[in-house]
Coordinates of C-alpha atoms in Angstrom, one line a residue:
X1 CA 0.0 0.0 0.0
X2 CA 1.2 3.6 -1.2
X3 CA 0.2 6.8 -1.1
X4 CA 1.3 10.2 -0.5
X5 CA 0.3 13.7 1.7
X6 CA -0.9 15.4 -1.3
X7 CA -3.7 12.5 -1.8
X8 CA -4.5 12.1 2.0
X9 CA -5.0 16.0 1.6
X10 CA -7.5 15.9 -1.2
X11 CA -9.3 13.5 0.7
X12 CA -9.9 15.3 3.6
X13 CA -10.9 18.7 1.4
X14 CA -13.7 16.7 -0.6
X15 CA -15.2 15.4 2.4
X16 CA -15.0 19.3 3.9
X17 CA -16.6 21.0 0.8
X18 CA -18.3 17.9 -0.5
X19 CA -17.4 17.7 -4.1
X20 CA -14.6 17.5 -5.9
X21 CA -14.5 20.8 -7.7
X22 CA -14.8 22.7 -4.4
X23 CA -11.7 20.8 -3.1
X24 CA -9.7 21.4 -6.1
X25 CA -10.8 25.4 -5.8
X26 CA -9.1 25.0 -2.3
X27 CA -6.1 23.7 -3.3
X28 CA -5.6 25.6 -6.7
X29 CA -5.9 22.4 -8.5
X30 CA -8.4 21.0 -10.8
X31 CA -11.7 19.0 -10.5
X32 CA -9.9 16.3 -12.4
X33 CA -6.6 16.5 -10.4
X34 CA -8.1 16.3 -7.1
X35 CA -10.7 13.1 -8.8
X36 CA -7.8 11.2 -9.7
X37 CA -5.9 11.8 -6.4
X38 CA -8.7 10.4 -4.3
X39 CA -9.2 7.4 -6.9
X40 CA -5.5 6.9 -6.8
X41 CA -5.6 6.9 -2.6
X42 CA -8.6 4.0 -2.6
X43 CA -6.7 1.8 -4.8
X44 CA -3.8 2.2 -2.3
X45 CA -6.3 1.6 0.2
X46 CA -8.2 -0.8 -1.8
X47 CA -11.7 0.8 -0.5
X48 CA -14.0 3.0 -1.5
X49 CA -14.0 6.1 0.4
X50 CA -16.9 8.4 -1.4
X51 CA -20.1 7.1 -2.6
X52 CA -20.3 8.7 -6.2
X53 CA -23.9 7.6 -7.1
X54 CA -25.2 10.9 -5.4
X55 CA -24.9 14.4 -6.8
X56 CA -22.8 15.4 -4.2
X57 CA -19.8 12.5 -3.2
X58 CA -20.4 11.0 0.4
X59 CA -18.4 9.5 2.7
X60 CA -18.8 5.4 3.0
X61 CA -18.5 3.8 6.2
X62 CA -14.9 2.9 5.1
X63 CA -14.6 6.8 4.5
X64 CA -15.9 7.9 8.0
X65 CA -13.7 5.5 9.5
X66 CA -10.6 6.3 7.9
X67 CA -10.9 10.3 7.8
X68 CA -9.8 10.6 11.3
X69 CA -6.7 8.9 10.8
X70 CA -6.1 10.6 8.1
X71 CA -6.4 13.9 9.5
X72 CA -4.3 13.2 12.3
X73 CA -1.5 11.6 9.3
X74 CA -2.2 15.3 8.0
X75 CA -1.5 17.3 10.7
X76 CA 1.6 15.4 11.5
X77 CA 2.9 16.0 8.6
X78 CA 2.2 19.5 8.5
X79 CA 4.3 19.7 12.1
X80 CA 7.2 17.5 10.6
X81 CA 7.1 20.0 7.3
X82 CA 7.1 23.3 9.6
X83 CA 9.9 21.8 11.9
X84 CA 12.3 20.9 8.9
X85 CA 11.4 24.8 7.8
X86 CA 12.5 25.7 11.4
X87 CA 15.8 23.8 11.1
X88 CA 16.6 25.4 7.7
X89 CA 15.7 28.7 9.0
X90 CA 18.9 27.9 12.0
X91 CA 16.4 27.6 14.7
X92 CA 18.3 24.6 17.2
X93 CA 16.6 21.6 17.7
X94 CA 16.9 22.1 21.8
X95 CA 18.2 24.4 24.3
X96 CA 19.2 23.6 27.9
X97 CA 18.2 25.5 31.3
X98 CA 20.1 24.7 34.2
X99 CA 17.4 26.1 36.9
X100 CA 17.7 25.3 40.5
X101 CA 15.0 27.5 41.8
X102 CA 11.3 26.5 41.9
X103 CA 9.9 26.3 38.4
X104 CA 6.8 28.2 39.2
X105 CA 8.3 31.6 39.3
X106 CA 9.9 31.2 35.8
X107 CA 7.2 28.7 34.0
X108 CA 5.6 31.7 32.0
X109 CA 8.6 32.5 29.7
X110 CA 8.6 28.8 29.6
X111 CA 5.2 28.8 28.0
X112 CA 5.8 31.8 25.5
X113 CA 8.9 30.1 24.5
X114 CA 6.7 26.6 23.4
X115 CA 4.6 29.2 21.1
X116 CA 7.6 31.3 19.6
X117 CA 9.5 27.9 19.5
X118 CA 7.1 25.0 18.5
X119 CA 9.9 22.9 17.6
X120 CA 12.9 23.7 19.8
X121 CA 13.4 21.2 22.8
X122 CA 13.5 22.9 26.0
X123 CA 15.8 20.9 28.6
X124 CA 15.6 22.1 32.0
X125 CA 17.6 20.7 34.3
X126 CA 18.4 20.7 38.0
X127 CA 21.6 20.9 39.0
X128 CA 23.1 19.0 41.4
X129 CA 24.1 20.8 44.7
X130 CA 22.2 24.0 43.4
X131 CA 25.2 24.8 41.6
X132 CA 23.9 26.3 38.3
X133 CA 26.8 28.4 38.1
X134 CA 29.1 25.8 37.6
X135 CA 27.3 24.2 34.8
X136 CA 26.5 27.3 33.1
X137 CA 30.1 28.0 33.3
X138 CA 31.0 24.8 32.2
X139 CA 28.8 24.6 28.6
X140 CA 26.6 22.2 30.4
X141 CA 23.7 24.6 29.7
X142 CA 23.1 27.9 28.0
X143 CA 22.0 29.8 30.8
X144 CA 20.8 29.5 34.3
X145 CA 18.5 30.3 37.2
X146 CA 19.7 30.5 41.1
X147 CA 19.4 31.6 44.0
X148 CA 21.4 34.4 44.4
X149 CA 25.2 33.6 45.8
X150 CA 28.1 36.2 46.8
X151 CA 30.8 35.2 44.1
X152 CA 30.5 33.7 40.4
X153 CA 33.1 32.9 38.3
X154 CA 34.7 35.7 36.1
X155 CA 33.5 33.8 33.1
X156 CA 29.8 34.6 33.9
X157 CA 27.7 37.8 33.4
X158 CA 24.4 37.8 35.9
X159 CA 21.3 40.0 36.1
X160 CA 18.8 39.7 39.2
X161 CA 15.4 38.5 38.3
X162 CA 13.8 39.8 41.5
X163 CA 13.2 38.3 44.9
X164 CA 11.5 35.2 46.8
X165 CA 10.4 34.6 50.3
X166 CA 11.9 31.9 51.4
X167 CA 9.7 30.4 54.4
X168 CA 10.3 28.3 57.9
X169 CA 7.6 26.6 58.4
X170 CA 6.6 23.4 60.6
X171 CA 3.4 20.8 61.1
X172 CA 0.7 22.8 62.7
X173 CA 1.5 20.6 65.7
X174 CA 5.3 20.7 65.7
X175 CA 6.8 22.1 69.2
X176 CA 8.2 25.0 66.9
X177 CA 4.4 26.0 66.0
X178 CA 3.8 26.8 69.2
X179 CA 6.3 28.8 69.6
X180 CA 5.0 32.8 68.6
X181 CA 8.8 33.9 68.2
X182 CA 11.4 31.1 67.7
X183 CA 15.0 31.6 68.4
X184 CA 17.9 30.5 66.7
X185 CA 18.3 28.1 69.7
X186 CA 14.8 26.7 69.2
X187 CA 15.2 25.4 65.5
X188 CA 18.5 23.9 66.7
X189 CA 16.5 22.1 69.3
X190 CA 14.9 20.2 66.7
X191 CA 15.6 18.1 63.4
X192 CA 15.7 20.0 60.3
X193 CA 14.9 19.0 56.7
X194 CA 16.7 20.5 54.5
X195 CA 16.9 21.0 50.9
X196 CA 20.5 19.2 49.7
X197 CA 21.1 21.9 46.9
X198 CA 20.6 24.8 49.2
X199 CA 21.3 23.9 52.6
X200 CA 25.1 25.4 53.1
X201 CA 24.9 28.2 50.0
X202 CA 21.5 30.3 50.7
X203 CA 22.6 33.7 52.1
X204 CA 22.2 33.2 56.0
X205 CA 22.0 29.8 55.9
X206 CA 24.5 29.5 58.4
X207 CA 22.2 30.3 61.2
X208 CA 19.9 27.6 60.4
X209 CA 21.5 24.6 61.9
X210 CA 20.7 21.6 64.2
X211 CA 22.1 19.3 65.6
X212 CA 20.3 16.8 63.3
X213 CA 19.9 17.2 59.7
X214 CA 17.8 15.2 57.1
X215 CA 18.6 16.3 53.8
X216 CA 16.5 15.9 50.1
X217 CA 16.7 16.8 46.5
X218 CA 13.4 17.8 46.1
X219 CA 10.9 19.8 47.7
X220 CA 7.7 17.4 47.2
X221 CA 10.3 15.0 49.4
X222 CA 10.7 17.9 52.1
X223 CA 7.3 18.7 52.2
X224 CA 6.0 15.1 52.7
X225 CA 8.6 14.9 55.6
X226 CA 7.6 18.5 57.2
X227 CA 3.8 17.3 57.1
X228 CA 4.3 14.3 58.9
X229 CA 5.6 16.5 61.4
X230 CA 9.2 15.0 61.2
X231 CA 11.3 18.2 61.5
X232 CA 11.0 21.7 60.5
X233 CA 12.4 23.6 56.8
X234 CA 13.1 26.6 55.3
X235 CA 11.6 26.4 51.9
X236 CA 10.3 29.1 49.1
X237 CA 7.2 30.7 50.2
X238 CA 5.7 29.7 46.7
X239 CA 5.9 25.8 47.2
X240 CA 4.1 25.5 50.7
X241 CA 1.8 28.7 50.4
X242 CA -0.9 26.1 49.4
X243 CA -0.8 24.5 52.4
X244 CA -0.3 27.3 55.0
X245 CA -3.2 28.4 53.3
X246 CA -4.9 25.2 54.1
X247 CA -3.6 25.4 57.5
X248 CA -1.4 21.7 57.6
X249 CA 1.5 23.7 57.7
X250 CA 2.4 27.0 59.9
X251 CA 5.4 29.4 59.1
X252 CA 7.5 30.1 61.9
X253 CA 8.3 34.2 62.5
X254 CA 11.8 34.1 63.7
X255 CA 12.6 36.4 66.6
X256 CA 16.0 37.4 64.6
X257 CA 13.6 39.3 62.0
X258 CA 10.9 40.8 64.1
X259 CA 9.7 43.0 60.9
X260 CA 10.5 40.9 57.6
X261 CA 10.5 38.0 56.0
X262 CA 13.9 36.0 54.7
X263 CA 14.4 37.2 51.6
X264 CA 16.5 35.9 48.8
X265 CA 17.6 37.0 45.0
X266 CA 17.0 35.1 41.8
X267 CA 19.4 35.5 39.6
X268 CA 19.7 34.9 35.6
X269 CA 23.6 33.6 34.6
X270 CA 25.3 33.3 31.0
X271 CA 28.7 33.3 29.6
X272 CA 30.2 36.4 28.7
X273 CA 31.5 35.1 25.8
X274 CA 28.9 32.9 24.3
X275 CA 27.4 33.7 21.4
X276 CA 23.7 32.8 21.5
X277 CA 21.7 31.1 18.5
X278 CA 17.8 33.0 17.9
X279 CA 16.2 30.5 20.2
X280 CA 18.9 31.3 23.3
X281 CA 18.8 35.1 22.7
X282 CA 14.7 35.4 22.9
X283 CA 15.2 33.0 26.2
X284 CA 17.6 35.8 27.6
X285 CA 15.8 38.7 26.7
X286 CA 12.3 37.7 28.5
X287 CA 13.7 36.1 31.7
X288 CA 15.3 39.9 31.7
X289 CA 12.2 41.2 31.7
X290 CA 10.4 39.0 34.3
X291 CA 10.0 40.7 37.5
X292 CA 9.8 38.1 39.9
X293 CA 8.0 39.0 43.0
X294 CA 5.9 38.4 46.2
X295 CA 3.8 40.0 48.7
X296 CA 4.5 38.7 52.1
X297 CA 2.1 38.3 54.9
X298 CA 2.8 41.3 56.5
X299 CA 2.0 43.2 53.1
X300 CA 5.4 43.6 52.1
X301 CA 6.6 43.5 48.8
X302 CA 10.0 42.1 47.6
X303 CA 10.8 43.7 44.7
X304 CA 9.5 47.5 44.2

């Protein structure tokens, strides 16, 4: 069985306009053209896909069947043709992200690249130890978001994105949540959990130790451990504010900042030197112009 795009296509057009001459008025082609593709596409099929006996050509059972398939075979090939003319045109089959702070607060350039982009991979990956930096730096991926830290290498250029709350929160019925103004002292009185790729770079983090540590890569593993009430975390506000919301889980106010929250910087990395392709270049230009931001619960903004 053989048969090609162009006869799948007059297929589909005669059943939309319901004759043949309308079909071939579509496509530019003529009433005879468009006949002999559809006669050519049954033999390949060997079935009869119009009933001709009418005035107007209908669709036989065979035909009703099969026109959904070959729609879908249609549409494919339309995405494989528009692909190949994004490859000719230079557009790169992928791009990488190295991004090792919660997806939520960059996921709408995300989305705008899939519709300037159709057919440019998007890898995002999550570096190990938090240390987008270093694979940025290292070719690994062709830019990257972090969590703010003091140095990076001289090979990198950086822009700040904005600002995140970064929360300590606790089971609702955690020692710590009964505690209105937690010392330092406090948290170190019980376990923490802590997230491995943050827990020794975060600005500040040195004051958050214990004396026993659970570490995880994830935060869906850190937040299954703080709501069984297993230890306390410091965590982005935007990942738990469901449930504080919900009341499972309570923030704790530290005493140490009476009047604000913890408060860390994104940050958007590249090479200095590297010379970005179309699809690499549009990524750079909107994460520049994405203000990340929250209000915190005592009104405050981060960014202004």
């Amino acid at each position: 069985m053989r048969f090609t795009i162009d006869q799948v296509e007059a297929f589909i057009l005669v059943a939309r306009h319901g004759s043949f001459s309308a079909a071939g008025r579509a496509l530019g082609r003529s009433q005879s053209t468009v006949s002999m593709a559809v006669a050519n596409l049954e033999i390949a099929l060997d079935a009869d896909l119009f009933d001709r006996s009418t005035r107007r050509p209908t669709l036989t059972v065979a035909g009703e069947a099969l026109l959904v398939e070959a729609k879908a075979l249609y549409d494919r090939s339309l995405t494989f043709e528009r692909h190949g003319d994004a490859l000719s045109a230079g557009a790169p089959s992928s791009v990488s992200v190295a991004v090792s702070v919660p997806p939520q607060v960059v996921r709408t350039v995300f989305t705008g690249f899939s519709d300037a982009y159709p057919h440019t991979d998007v890898h995002i990956r999550n570096p190990a130890q938090g240390d987008a930096a270093r694979m940025v730096s290292e070719g690994e991926a062709s830019m990257g978001i972090s969590f703010a830290v003091p140095d990076y290498d001289d090979s990198l250029a950086f822009c700040q994105l904005g600002k995140v709350i970064m929360s300590h929160i606790a089971h609702r019925n955690h020692p710590l949540a009964k505690i209105e103004r937690p010392t330092f002292d406090d948290l170190r009185a019980y376990r923490r959990l802590a997230y491995d790729a943050h827990a020794r770079t975060l600005p500040t983090s040195e004051y958050l130790q214990s004396s026993q540590t659970w570490t995880a890569d994830s935060y869906d593993a850190l937040i299954a451990l703080v709501s069984q009430g297993i230890g306390w975390a410091t965590l982005p506000r935007v990942v738990v504010r469901h449930l504080i919301e919900r009341g499972l889980l309570v923030e704790l106010y530290l005493e140490a900042y009476p009047y604000t929250d913890w408060i860390v910087s994104v940050d958007l990395l590249w090479q200095r030197r590297r010379r970005f392709n179309a699809a690499e270049s549009w990524l750079i230009s909107e994460f520049k112009k994405l203000k990340i931001t929250e209000v915190s619960p005592f009104g405050q903004s981060t960014t202004r």
